[in-house]
Amino acid sequence: QVRIPGRLLMAEDEFFKAIGYRQELNALAYREANKAGLTGDAFNGRVADIITNPSPEMMESARKSAEYQTFTNSLGPTGRAIQNFANSHFLAKFLVPFIRTPVNLLKFAGERTVLGLASKNVRSTVMGSDTIARDTQISRMALGTAQATAVALAGMALQGLITGGGPSDPKQRAAL
């Protein structure tokens, strides 16, 4: 009975991984058929064929995408070290029971601001030759930074630190 919540979380992860897997597989099939210059029934048939018989590379890409979307992708060396420490000490495991998902969430958030350029993976994606990955990463950083800026400005406005155009009275405006 103690394991029921954990099993429910694992089932939820698997459900959303399946959705993410199919989503990426469909996107890859669409891109492949589009790159071939197909249209109409030939396009639809090629997409269906790729989805039915994906290459091993497409399946691996779809698996990685699904793990990324559910924050269950493998940790890097630092994250693994933290996880190993927590797993080897009862008190640490009790205080910090989950490592992989929070670390992946922090990475996910970091990739969506200009601070993401501090990450070697983000820099290599931005500087790489894969135009789809590069454009996706740049748009993530632009939108994430814009969102963080908007939230900060809204907070400052709510605190009265930022105001509108100033007083409507010309004398008060001049004094300001």
PDB file of N, CA, C and O in Angstrom, residues 12-90:
ATOM      1  N   GLU A  12       1.614   7.346 -14.652  1.00  0.00           N
ATOM      2  CA  GLU A  12       1.401   8.659 -15.262  1.00  0.00           C
ATOM      3  C   GLU A  12       2.579   9.029 -16.161  1.00  0.00           C
ATOM      4  O   GLU A  12       2.394   9.520 -17.284  1.00  0.00           O
ATOM      5  N   ASP A  13       3.798   8.794 -15.680  1.00  0.00           N
ATOM      6  CA  ASP A  13       4.983   9.049 -16.506  1.00  0.00           C
ATOM      7  C   ASP A  13       4.924   8.266 -17.811  1.00  0.00           C
ATOM      8  O   ASP A  13       5.196   8.808 -18.883  1.00  0.00           O
ATOM      9  N   GLU A  14       4.590   7.001 -17.729  1.00  0.00           N
ATOM     10  CA  GLU A  14       4.548   6.155 -18.922  1.00  0.00           C
ATOM     11  C   GLU A  14       3.465   6.623 -19.897  1.00  0.00           C
ATOM     12  O   GLU A  14       3.662   6.597 -21.108  1.00  0.00           O
ATOM     13  N   PHE A  15       2.339   7.058 -19.371  1.00  0.00           N
ATOM     14  CA  PHE A  15       1.259   7.569 -20.214  1.00  0.00           C
ATOM     15  C   PHE A  15       1.740   8.785 -21.006  1.00  0.00           C
ATOM     16  O   PHE A  15       1.575   8.860 -22.221  1.00  0.00           O
ATOM     17  N   PHE A  16       2.354   9.739 -20.310  1.00  0.00           N
ATOM     18  CA  PHE A  16       2.810  10.947 -20.983  1.00  0.00           C
ATOM     19  C   PHE A  16       4.037  10.694 -21.855  1.00  0.00           C
ATOM     20  O   PHE A  16       4.242  11.384 -22.850  1.00  0.00           O
ATOM     21  N   LYS A  17       4.846   9.701 -21.493  1.00  0.00           N
ATOM     22  CA  LYS A  17       5.959   9.317 -22.368  1.00  0.00           C
ATOM     23  C   LYS A  17       5.420   8.764 -23.682  1.00  0.00           C
ATOM     24  O   LYS A  17       5.970   9.049 -24.750  1.00  0.00           O
ATOM     25  N   ALA A  18       4.358   7.985 -23.615  1.00  0.00           N
ATOM     26  CA  ALA A  18       3.763   7.431 -24.834  1.00  0.00           C
ATOM     27  C   ALA A  18       3.248   8.555 -25.734  1.00  0.00           C
ATOM     28  O   ALA A  18       3.441   8.520 -26.954  1.00  0.00           O
ATOM     29  N   ILE A  19       2.628   9.545 -25.135  1.00  0.00           N
ATOM     30  CA  ILE A  19       2.141  10.689 -25.924  1.00  0.00           C
ATOM     31  C   ILE A  19       3.321  11.432 -26.544  1.00  0.00           C
ATOM     32  O   ILE A  19       3.312  11.760 -27.736  1.00  0.00           O
ATOM     33  N   GLY A  20       4.355  11.710 -25.754  1.00  0.00           N
ATOM     34  CA  GLY A  20       5.526  12.412 -26.264  1.00  0.00           C
ATOM     35  C   GLY A  20       6.243  11.629 -27.349  1.00  0.00           C
ATOM     36  O   GLY A  20       6.719  12.206 -28.327  1.00  0.00           O
ATOM     37  N   TYR A  21       6.302  10.316 -27.188  1.00  0.00           N
ATOM     38  CA  TYR A  21       6.943   9.449 -28.190  1.00  0.00           C
ATOM     39  C   TYR A  21       6.208   9.557 -29.518  1.00  0.00           C
ATOM     40  O   TYR A  21       6.809   9.781 -30.563  1.00  0.00           O
ATOM     41  N   ARG A  22       4.891   9.405 -29.482  1.00  0.00           N
ATOM     42  CA  ARG A  22       4.095   9.482 -30.715  1.00  0.00           C
ATOM     43  C   ARG A  22       4.168  10.878 -31.328  1.00  0.00           C
ATOM     44  O   ARG A  22       4.220  11.036 -32.546  1.00  0.00           O
ATOM     45  N   GLN A  23       4.162  11.872 -30.489  1.00  0.00           N
ATOM     46  CA  GLN A  23       4.245  13.261 -30.960  1.00  0.00           C
ATOM     47  C   GLN A  23       5.535  13.472 -31.751  1.00  0.00           C
ATOM     48  O   GLN A  23       5.521  14.020 -32.856  1.00  0.00           O
ATOM     49  N   GLU A  24       6.663  13.046 -31.197  1.00  0.00           N
ATOM     50  CA  GLU A  24       7.947  13.238 -31.874  1.00  0.00           C
ATOM     51  C   GLU A  24       8.041  12.372 -33.117  1.00  0.00           C
ATOM     52  O   GLU A  24       8.545  12.818 -34.151  1.00  0.00           O
ATOM     53  N   LEU A  25       7.540  11.152 -33.041  1.00  0.00           N
ATOM     54  CA  LEU A  25       7.567  10.265 -34.207  1.00  0.00           C
ATOM     55  C   LEU A  25       6.749  10.870 -35.350  1.00  0.00           C
ATOM     56  O   LEU A  25       7.168  10.859 -36.507  1.00  0.00           O
ATOM     57  N   ASN A  26       5.591  11.413 -35.041  1.00  0.00           N
ATOM     58  CA  ASN A  26       4.761  12.070 -36.059  1.00  0.00           C
ATOM     59  C   ASN A  26       5.476  13.279 -36.655  1.00  0.00           C
ATOM     60  O   ASN A  26       5.429  13.493 -37.872  1.00  0.00           O
ATOM     61  N   ALA A  27       6.131  14.064 -35.811  1.00  0.00           N
ATOM     62  CA  ALA A  27       6.851  15.245 -36.308  1.00  0.00           C
ATOM     63  C   ALA A  27       7.994  14.818 -37.224  1.00  0.00           C
ATOM     64  O   ALA A  27       8.213  15.432 -38.282  1.00  0.00           O
ATOM     65  N   LEU A  28       8.730  13.781 -36.830  1.00  0.00           N
ATOM     66  CA  LEU A  28       9.833  13.299 -37.662  1.00  0.00           C
ATOM     67  C   LEU A  28       9.326  12.766 -38.998  1.00  0.00           C
ATOM     68  O   LEU A  28       9.938  13.012 -40.047  1.00  0.00           O
ATOM     69  N   ALA A  29       8.215  12.041 -38.968  1.00  0.00           N
ATOM     70  CA  ALA A  29       7.637  11.502 -40.206  1.00  0.00           C
ATOM     71  C   ALA A  29       7.179  12.642 -41.118  1.00  0.00           C
ATOM     72  O   ALA A  29       7.405  12.607 -42.334  1.00  0.00           O
ATOM     73  N   TYR A  30       6.555  13.644 -40.545  1.00  0.00           N
ATOM     74  CA  TYR A  30       6.090  14.799 -41.320  1.00  0.00           C
ATOM     75  C   TYR A  30       7.275  15.502 -41.973  1.00  0.00           C
ATOM     76  O   TYR A  30       7.246  15.834 -43.159  1.00  0.00           O
ATOM     77  N   ARG A  31       8.344  15.733 -41.188  1.00  0.00           N
ATOM     78  CA  ARG A  31       9.526  16.412 -41.731  1.00  0.00           C
ATOM     79  C   ARG A  31      10.154  15.600 -42.862  1.00  0.00           C
ATOM     80  O   ARG A  31      10.576  16.162 -43.869  1.00  0.00           O
ATOM     81  N   GLU A  32      10.234  14.288 -42.670  1.00  0.00           N
ATOM     82  CA  GLU A  32      10.838  13.415 -43.683  1.00  0.00           C
ATOM     83  C   GLU A  32      10.049  13.479 -44.988  1.00  0.00           C
ATOM     84  O   GLU A  32      10.624  13.619 -46.065  1.00  0.00           O
ATOM     85  N   ALA A  33       8.730  13.367 -44.899  1.00  0.00           N
ATOM     86  CA  ALA A  33       7.893  13.412 -46.103  1.00  0.00           C
ATOM     87  C   ALA A  33       7.940  14.803 -46.744  1.00  0.00           C
ATOM     88  O   ALA A  33       7.948  14.933 -47.969  1.00  0.00           O
ATOM     89  N   ASN A  34       7.986  15.828 -45.930  1.00  0.00           N
ATOM     90  CA  ASN A  34       8.068  17.196 -46.437  1.00  0.00           C
ATOM     91  C   ASN A  34       9.402  17.428 -47.143  1.00  0.00           C
ATOM     92  O   ASN A  34       9.455  18.070 -48.191  1.00  0.00           O
ATOM     93  N   LYS A  35      10.478  16.915 -46.564  1.00  0.00           N
ATOM     94  CA  LYS A  35      11.811  17.063 -47.156  1.00  0.00           C
ATOM     95  C   LYS A  35      11.885  16.380 -48.524  1.00  0.00           C
ATOM     96  O   LYS A  35      12.595  16.834 -49.411  1.00  0.00           O
ATOM     97  N   ALA A  36      11.119  15.292 -48.684  1.00  0.00           N
ATOM     98  CA  ALA A  36      11.095  14.572 -49.959  1.00  0.00           C
ATOM     99  C   ALA A  36      10.286  15.323 -51.014  1.00  0.00           C
ATOM    100  O   ALA A  36      10.261  14.912 -52.180  1.00  0.00           O
ATOM    101  N   GLY A  37       9.579  16.387 -50.621  1.00  0.00           N
ATOM    102  CA  GLY A  37       8.819  17.187 -51.575  1.00  0.00           C
ATOM    103  C   GLY A  37       7.499  16.551 -51.986  1.00  0.00           C
ATOM    104  O   GLY A  37       6.931  16.915 -53.015  1.00  0.00           O
ATOM    105  N   LEU A  38       6.998  15.632 -51.193  1.00  0.00           N
ATOM    106  CA  LEU A  38       5.749  14.950 -51.530  1.00  0.00           C
ATOM    107  C   LEU A  38       4.550  15.819 -51.193  1.00  0.00           C
ATOM    108  O   LEU A  38       4.612  16.683 -50.306  1.00  0.00           O
ATOM    109  N   THR A  39       3.444  15.579 -51.887  1.00  0.00           N
ATOM    110  CA  THR A  39       2.196  16.295 -51.615  1.00  0.00           C
ATOM    111  C   THR A  39       1.035  15.317 -51.701  1.00  0.00           C
ATOM    112  O   THR A  39       1.162  14.214 -52.234  1.00  0.00           O
ATOM    113  N   GLY A  40      -0.099  15.742 -51.177  1.00  0.00           N
ATOM    114  CA  GLY A  40      -1.340  14.973 -51.296  1.00  0.00           C
ATOM    115  C   GLY A  40      -1.253  13.574 -50.719  1.00  0.00           C
ATOM    116  O   GLY A  40      -0.719  13.359 -49.632  1.00  0.00           O
ATOM    117  N   ASP A  41      -1.803  12.613 -51.482  1.00  0.00           N
ATOM    118  CA  ASP A  41      -1.859  11.229 -51.017  1.00  0.00           C
ATOM    119  C   ASP A  41      -0.465  10.618 -50.855  1.00  0.00           C
ATOM    120  O   ASP A  41      -0.244   9.802 -49.957  1.00  0.00           O
ATOM    121  N   ALA A  42       0.464  11.014 -51.711  1.00  0.00           N
ATOM    122  CA  ALA A  42       1.833  10.492 -51.601  1.00  0.00           C
ATOM    123  C   ALA A  42       2.461  10.952 -50.281  1.00  0.00           C
ATOM    124  O   ALA A  42       3.133  10.172 -49.600  1.00  0.00           O
ATOM    125  N   PHE A  43       2.207  12.212 -49.909  1.00  0.00           N
ATOM    126  CA  PHE A  43       2.713  12.749 -48.649  1.00  0.00           C
ATOM    127  C   PHE A  43       2.114  11.978 -47.474  1.00  0.00           C
ATOM    128  O   PHE A  43       2.826  11.497 -46.598  1.00  0.00           O
ATOM    129  N   ASN A  44       0.776  11.852 -47.476  1.00  0.00           N
ATOM    130  CA  ASN A  44       0.087  11.159 -46.383  1.00  0.00           C
ATOM    131  C   ASN A  44       0.515   9.702 -46.280  1.00  0.00           C
ATOM    132  O   ASN A  44       0.703   9.177 -45.185  1.00  0.00           O
ATOM    133  N   GLY A  45       0.683   9.057 -47.426  1.00  0.00           N
ATOM    134  CA  GLY A  45       1.110   7.667 -47.432  1.00  0.00           C
ATOM    135  C   GLY A  45       2.510   7.498 -46.880  1.00  0.00           C
ATOM    136  O   GLY A  45       2.787   6.549 -46.135  1.00  0.00           O
ATOM    137  N   ARG A  46       3.404   8.426 -47.233  1.00  0.00           N
ATOM    138  CA  ARG A  46       4.784   8.356 -46.730  1.00  0.00           C
ATOM    139  C   ARG A  46       4.823   8.589 -45.233  1.00  0.00           C
ATOM    140  O   ARG A  46       5.541   7.892 -44.507  1.00  0.00           O
ATOM    141  N   VAL A  47       4.051   9.551 -44.749  1.00  0.00           N
ATOM    142  CA  VAL A  47       3.989   9.808 -43.308  1.00  0.00           C
ATOM    143  C   VAL A  47       3.490   8.559 -42.580  1.00  0.00           C
ATOM    144  O   VAL A  47       4.077   8.125 -41.588  1.00  0.00           O
ATOM    145  N   ALA A  48       2.411   7.964 -43.081  1.00  0.00           N
ATOM    146  CA  ALA A  48       1.857   6.760 -42.455  1.00  0.00           C
ATOM    147  C   ALA A  48       2.868   5.620 -42.475  1.00  0.00           C
ATOM    148  O   ALA A  48       3.005   4.876 -41.490  1.00  0.00           O
ATOM    149  N   ASP A  49       3.597   5.469 -43.587  1.00  0.00           N
ATOM    150  CA  ASP A  49       4.593   4.402 -43.697  1.00  0.00           C
ATOM    151  C   ASP A  49       5.725   4.603 -42.689  1.00  0.00           C
ATOM    152  O   ASP A  49       6.165   3.643 -42.038  1.00  0.00           O
ATOM    153  N   ILE A  50       6.191   5.844 -42.557  1.00  0.00           N
ATOM    154  CA  ILE A  50       7.274   6.122 -41.601  1.00  0.00           C
ATOM    155  C   ILE A  50       6.805   5.863 -40.175  1.00  0.00           C
ATOM    156  O   ILE A  50       7.548   5.291 -39.370  1.00  0.00           O
ATOM    157  N   ILE A  51       5.594   6.280 -39.855  1.00  0.00           N
ATOM    158  CA  ILE A  51       5.071   6.067 -38.503  1.00  0.00           C
ATOM    159  C   ILE A  51       4.913   4.573 -38.212  1.00  0.00           C
ATOM    160  O   ILE A  51       5.201   4.115 -37.104  1.00  0.00           O
ATOM    161  N   THR A  52       4.498   3.817 -39.217  1.00  0.00           N
ATOM    162  CA  THR A  52       4.319   2.377 -39.035  1.00  0.00           C
ATOM    163  C   THR A  52       5.660   1.653 -38.940  1.00  0.00           C
ATOM    164  O   THR A  52       5.798   0.700 -38.172  1.00  0.00           O
ATOM    165  N   ASN A  53       6.643   2.097 -39.721  1.00  0.00           N
ATOM    166  CA  ASN A  53       7.951   1.447 -39.765  1.00  0.00           C
ATOM    167  C   ASN A  53       9.069   2.467 -39.546  1.00  0.00           C
ATOM    168  O   ASN A  53       9.850   2.732 -40.455  1.00  0.00           O
ATOM    169  N   PRO A  54       9.177   3.023 -38.336  1.00  0.00           N
ATOM    170  CA  PRO A  54      10.209   4.036 -38.110  1.00  0.00           C
ATOM    171  C   PRO A  54      11.600   3.410 -38.079  1.00  0.00           C
ATOM    172  O   PRO A  54      11.761   2.234 -37.716  1.00  0.00           O
ATOM    173  N   SER A  55      12.584   4.197 -38.458  1.00  0.00           N
ATOM    174  CA  SER A  55      13.964   3.719 -38.391  1.00  0.00           C
ATOM    175  C   SER A  55      14.395   3.655 -36.924  1.00  0.00           C
ATOM    176  O   SER A  55      13.803   4.322 -36.067  1.00  0.00           O
ATOM    177  N   PRO A  56      15.430   2.885 -36.625  1.00  0.00           N
ATOM    178  CA  PRO A  56      15.926   2.861 -35.239  1.00  0.00           C
ATOM    179  C   PRO A  56      16.339   4.248 -34.737  1.00  0.00           C
ATOM    180  O   PRO A  56      16.130   4.561 -33.572  1.00  0.00           O
ATOM    181  N   GLU A  57      16.891   5.080 -35.633  1.00  0.00           N
ATOM    182  CA  GLU A  57      17.283   6.437 -35.232  1.00  0.00           C
ATOM    183  C   GLU A  57      16.061   7.265 -34.843  1.00  0.00           C
ATOM    184  O   GLU A  57      16.106   8.034 -33.888  1.00  0.00           O
ATOM    185  N   MET A  58      14.973   7.106 -35.602  1.00  0.00           N
ATOM    186  CA  MET A  58      13.741   7.843 -35.286  1.00  0.00           C
ATOM    187  C   MET A  58      13.158   7.373 -33.956  1.00  0.00           C
ATOM    188  O   MET A  58      12.705   8.191 -33.157  1.00  0.00           O
ATOM    189  N   MET A  59      13.194   6.069 -33.728  1.00  0.00           N
ATOM    190  CA  MET A  59      12.668   5.545 -32.460  1.00  0.00           C
ATOM    191  C   MET A  59      13.496   6.055 -31.285  1.00  0.00           C
ATOM    192  O   MET A  59      12.944   6.424 -30.245  1.00  0.00           O
ATOM    193  N   GLU A  60      14.814   6.112 -31.451  1.00  0.00           N
ATOM    194  CA  GLU A  60      15.689   6.615 -30.388  1.00  0.00           C
ATOM    195  C   GLU A  60      15.438   8.104 -30.149  1.00  0.00           C
ATOM    196  O   GLU A  60      15.365   8.556 -29.008  1.00  0.00           O
ATOM    197  N   SER A  61      15.285   8.859 -31.225  1.00  0.00           N
ATOM    198  CA  SER A  61      14.998  10.285 -31.098  1.00  0.00           C
ATOM    199  C   SER A  61      13.653  10.511 -30.402  1.00  0.00           C
ATOM    200  O   SER A  61      13.528  11.390 -29.537  1.00  0.00           O
ATOM    201  N   ALA A  62      12.650   9.717 -30.753  1.00  0.00           N
ATOM    202  CA  ALA A  62      11.328   9.836 -30.138  1.00  0.00           C
ATOM    203  C   ALA A  62      11.394   9.452 -28.655  1.00  0.00           C
ATOM    204  O   ALA A  62      10.752  10.095 -27.818  1.00  0.00           O
ATOM    205  N   ARG A  63      12.186   8.427 -28.324  1.00  0.00           N
ATOM    206  CA  ARG A  63      12.337   8.010 -26.919  1.00  0.00           C
ATOM    207  C   ARG A  63      12.987   9.125 -26.110  1.00  0.00           C
ATOM    208  O   ARG A  63      12.523   9.475 -25.019  1.00  0.00           O
ATOM    209  N   LYS A  64      14.057   9.713 -26.651  1.00  0.00           N
ATOM    210  CA  LYS A  64      14.738  10.802 -25.945  1.00  0.00           C
ATOM    211  C   LYS A  64      13.819  12.003 -25.759  1.00  0.00           C
ATOM    212  O   LYS A  64      13.821  12.630 -24.702  1.00  0.00           O
ATOM    213  N   SER A  65      13.042  12.306 -26.781  1.00  0.00           N
ATOM    214  CA  SER A  65      12.106  13.427 -26.693  1.00  0.00           C
ATOM    215  C   SER A  65      11.054  13.169 -25.614  1.00  0.00           C
ATOM    216  O   SER A  65      10.706  14.070 -24.846  1.00  0.00           O
ATOM    217  N   ALA A  66      10.553  11.949 -25.553  1.00  0.00           N
ATOM    218  CA  ALA A  66       9.548  11.593 -24.549  1.00  0.00           C
ATOM    219  C   ALA A  66      10.125  11.707 -23.138  1.00  0.00           C
ATOM    220  O   ALA A  66       9.461  12.212 -22.227  1.00  0.00           O
ATOM    221  N   GLU A  67      11.356  11.262 -22.955  1.00  0.00           N
ATOM    222  CA  GLU A  67      11.989  11.379 -21.642  1.00  0.00           C
ATOM    223  C   GLU A  67      12.217  12.839 -21.280  1.00  0.00           C
ATOM    224  O   GLU A  67      12.030  13.238 -20.134  1.00  0.00           O
ATOM    225  N   TYR A  68      12.618  13.638 -22.255  1.00  0.00           N
ATOM    226  CA  TYR A  68      12.848  15.062 -22.014  1.00  0.00           C
ATOM    227  C   TYR A  68      11.551  15.750 -21.587  1.00  0.00           C
ATOM    228  O   TYR A  68      11.537  16.554 -20.652  1.00  0.00           O
ATOM    229  N   GLN A  69      10.457  15.429 -22.275  1.00  0.00           N
ATOM    230  CA  GLN A  69       9.173  16.066 -21.978  1.00  0.00           C
ATOM    231  C   GLN A  69       8.613  15.666 -20.614  1.00  0.00           C
ATOM    232  O   GLN A  69       7.829  16.404 -20.029  1.00  0.00           O
ATOM    233  N   THR A  70       8.994  14.488 -20.128  1.00  0.00           N
ATOM    234  CA  THR A  70       8.493  14.029 -18.828  1.00  0.00           C
ATOM    235  C   THR A  70       9.532  14.200 -17.727  1.00  0.00           C
ATOM    236  O   THR A  70       9.326  13.715 -16.615  1.00  0.00           O
ATOM    237  N   PHE A  71      10.637  14.866 -18.037  1.00  0.00           N
ATOM    238  CA  PHE A  71      11.705  15.146 -17.066  1.00  0.00           C
ATOM    239  C   PHE A  71      12.306  13.876 -16.474  1.00  0.00           C
ATOM    240  O   PHE A  71      12.713  13.855 -15.316  1.00  0.00           O
ATOM    241  N   THR A  72      12.337  12.817 -17.262  1.00  0.00           N
ATOM    242  CA  THR A  72      12.879  11.544 -16.781  1.00  0.00           C
ATOM    243  C   THR A  72      14.152  11.154 -17.516  1.00  0.00           C
ATOM    244  O   THR A  72      14.598  10.015 -17.408  1.00  0.00           O
ATOM    245  N   ASN A  73      14.747  12.089 -18.276  1.00  0.00           N
ATOM    246  CA  ASN A  73      15.967  11.752 -18.992  1.00  0.00           C
ATOM    247  C   ASN A  73      17.119  11.545 -18.008  1.00  0.00           C
ATOM    248  O   ASN A  73      17.090  12.019 -16.878  1.00  0.00           O
ATOM    249  N   SER A  74      18.120  10.833 -18.460  1.00  0.00           N
ATOM    250  CA  SER A  74      19.264  10.499 -17.614  1.00  0.00           C
ATOM    251  C   SER A  74      19.981  11.754 -17.156  1.00  0.00           C
ATOM    252  O   SER A  74      20.045  12.753 -17.874  1.00  0.00           O
ATOM    253  N   LEU A  75      20.538  11.663 -15.966  1.00  0.00           N
ATOM    254  CA  LEU A  75      21.275  12.790 -15.411  1.00  0.00           C
ATOM    255  C   LEU A  75      22.716  12.779 -15.903  1.00  0.00           C
ATOM    256  O   LEU A  75      23.250  11.736 -16.273  1.00  0.00           O
ATOM    257  N   GLY A  76      23.318  13.937 -15.858  1.00  0.00           N
ATOM    258  CA  GLY A  76      24.735  14.056 -16.179  1.00  0.00           C
ATOM    259  C   GLY A  76      25.571  13.612 -14.988  1.00  0.00           C
ATOM    260  O   GLY A  76      25.038  13.146 -13.972  1.00  0.00           O
ATOM    261  N   PRO A  77      26.869  13.768 -15.077  1.00  0.00           N
ATOM    262  CA  PRO A  77      27.762  13.305 -14.001  1.00  0.00           C
ATOM    263  C   PRO A  77      27.461  13.938 -12.639  1.00  0.00           C
ATOM    264  O   PRO A  77      27.444  13.240 -11.625  1.00  0.00           O
ATOM    265  N   THR A  78      27.207  15.239 -12.605  1.00  0.00           N
ATOM    266  CA  THR A  78      26.935  15.905 -11.327  1.00  0.00           C
ATOM    267  C   THR A  78      25.616  15.421 -10.737  1.00  0.00           C
ATOM    268  O   THR A  78      25.540  15.117  -9.544  1.00  0.00           O
ATOM    269  N   GLY A  79      24.587  15.348 -11.571  1.00  0.00           N
ATOM    270  CA  GLY A  79      23.286  14.867 -11.098  1.00  0.00           C
ATOM    271  C   GLY A  79      23.351  13.430 -10.606  1.00  0.00           C
ATOM    272  O   GLY A  79      22.739  13.082  -9.590  1.00  0.00           O
ATOM    273  N   ARG A  80      24.106  12.595 -11.317  1.00  0.00           N
ATOM    274  CA  ARG A  80      24.261  11.191 -10.883  1.00  0.00           C
ATOM    275  C   ARG A  80      24.991  11.116  -9.546  1.00  0.00           C
ATOM    276  O   ARG A  80      24.654  10.293  -8.697  1.00  0.00           O
ATOM    277  N   ALA A  81      25.982  11.982  -9.357  1.00  0.00           N
ATOM    278  CA  ALA A  81      26.713  11.992  -8.086  1.00  0.00           C
ATOM    279  C   ALA A  81      25.776  12.363  -6.938  1.00  0.00           C
ATOM    280  O   ALA A  81      25.813  11.736  -5.868  1.00  0.00           O
ATOM    281  N   ILE A  82      24.926  13.354  -7.157  1.00  0.00           N
ATOM    282  CA  ILE A  82      23.959  13.753  -6.127  1.00  0.00           C
ATOM    283  C   ILE A  82      22.985  12.610  -5.857  1.00  0.00           C
ATOM    284  O   ILE A  82      22.683  12.286  -4.704  1.00  0.00           O
ATOM    285  N   GLN A  83      22.511  11.989  -6.927  1.00  0.00           N
ATOM    286  CA  GLN A  83      21.566  10.882  -6.775  1.00  0.00           C
ATOM    287  C   GLN A  83      22.214   9.708  -6.040  1.00  0.00           C
ATOM    288  O   GLN A  83      21.594   9.108  -5.164  1.00  0.00           O
ATOM    289  N   ASN A  84      23.445   9.384  -6.371  1.00  0.00           N
ATOM    290  CA  ASN A  84      24.149   8.284  -5.698  1.00  0.00           C
ATOM    291  C   ASN A  84      24.342   8.587  -4.220  1.00  0.00           C
ATOM    292  O   ASN A  84      24.180   7.701  -3.371  1.00  0.00           O
ATOM    293  N   PHE A  85      24.682   9.844  -3.904  1.00  0.00           N
ATOM    294  CA  PHE A  85      24.834  10.225  -2.502  1.00  0.00           C
ATOM    295  C   PHE A  85      23.513  10.057  -1.757  1.00  0.00           C
ATOM    296  O   PHE A  85      23.475   9.488  -0.668  1.00  0.00           O
ATOM    297  N   ALA A  86      22.433  10.567  -2.341  1.00  0.00           N
ATOM    298  CA  ALA A  86      21.123  10.475  -1.690  1.00  0.00           C
ATOM    299  C   ALA A  86      20.702   9.020  -1.517  1.00  0.00           C
ATOM    300  O   ALA A  86      20.126   8.655  -0.486  1.00  0.00           O
ATOM    301  N   ASN A  87      20.993   8.178  -2.500  1.00  0.00           N
ATOM    302  CA  ASN A  87      20.607   6.773  -2.409  1.00  0.00           C
ATOM    303  C   ASN A  87      21.435   6.003  -1.392  1.00  0.00           C
ATOM    304  O   ASN A  87      20.983   4.995  -0.865  1.00  0.00           O
ATOM    305  N   SER A  88      22.647   6.477  -1.107  1.00  0.00           N
ATOM    306  CA  SER A  88      23.514   5.738  -0.198  1.00  0.00           C
ATOM    307  C   SER A  88      23.373   6.167   1.259  1.00  0.00           C
ATOM    308  O   SER A  88      23.940   5.545   2.136  1.00  0.00           O
ATOM    309  N   HIS A  89      22.637   7.213   1.529  1.00  0.00           N
ATOM    310  CA  HIS A  89      22.449   7.693   2.895  1.00  0.00           C
ATOM    311  C   HIS A  89      20.959   7.795   3.197  1.00  0.00           C
ATOM    312  O   HIS A  89      20.243   8.550   2.529  1.00  0.00           O
ATOM    313  N   PHE A  90      20.532   7.077   4.212  1.00  0.00           N
ATOM    314  CA  PHE A  90      19.108   7.027   4.544  1.00  0.00           C
ATOM    315  C   PHE A  90      18.541   8.409   4.818  1.00  0.00           C
ATOM    316  O   PHE A  90      17.474   8.770   4.306  1.00  0.00           O
TER     317      PHE A  90
END
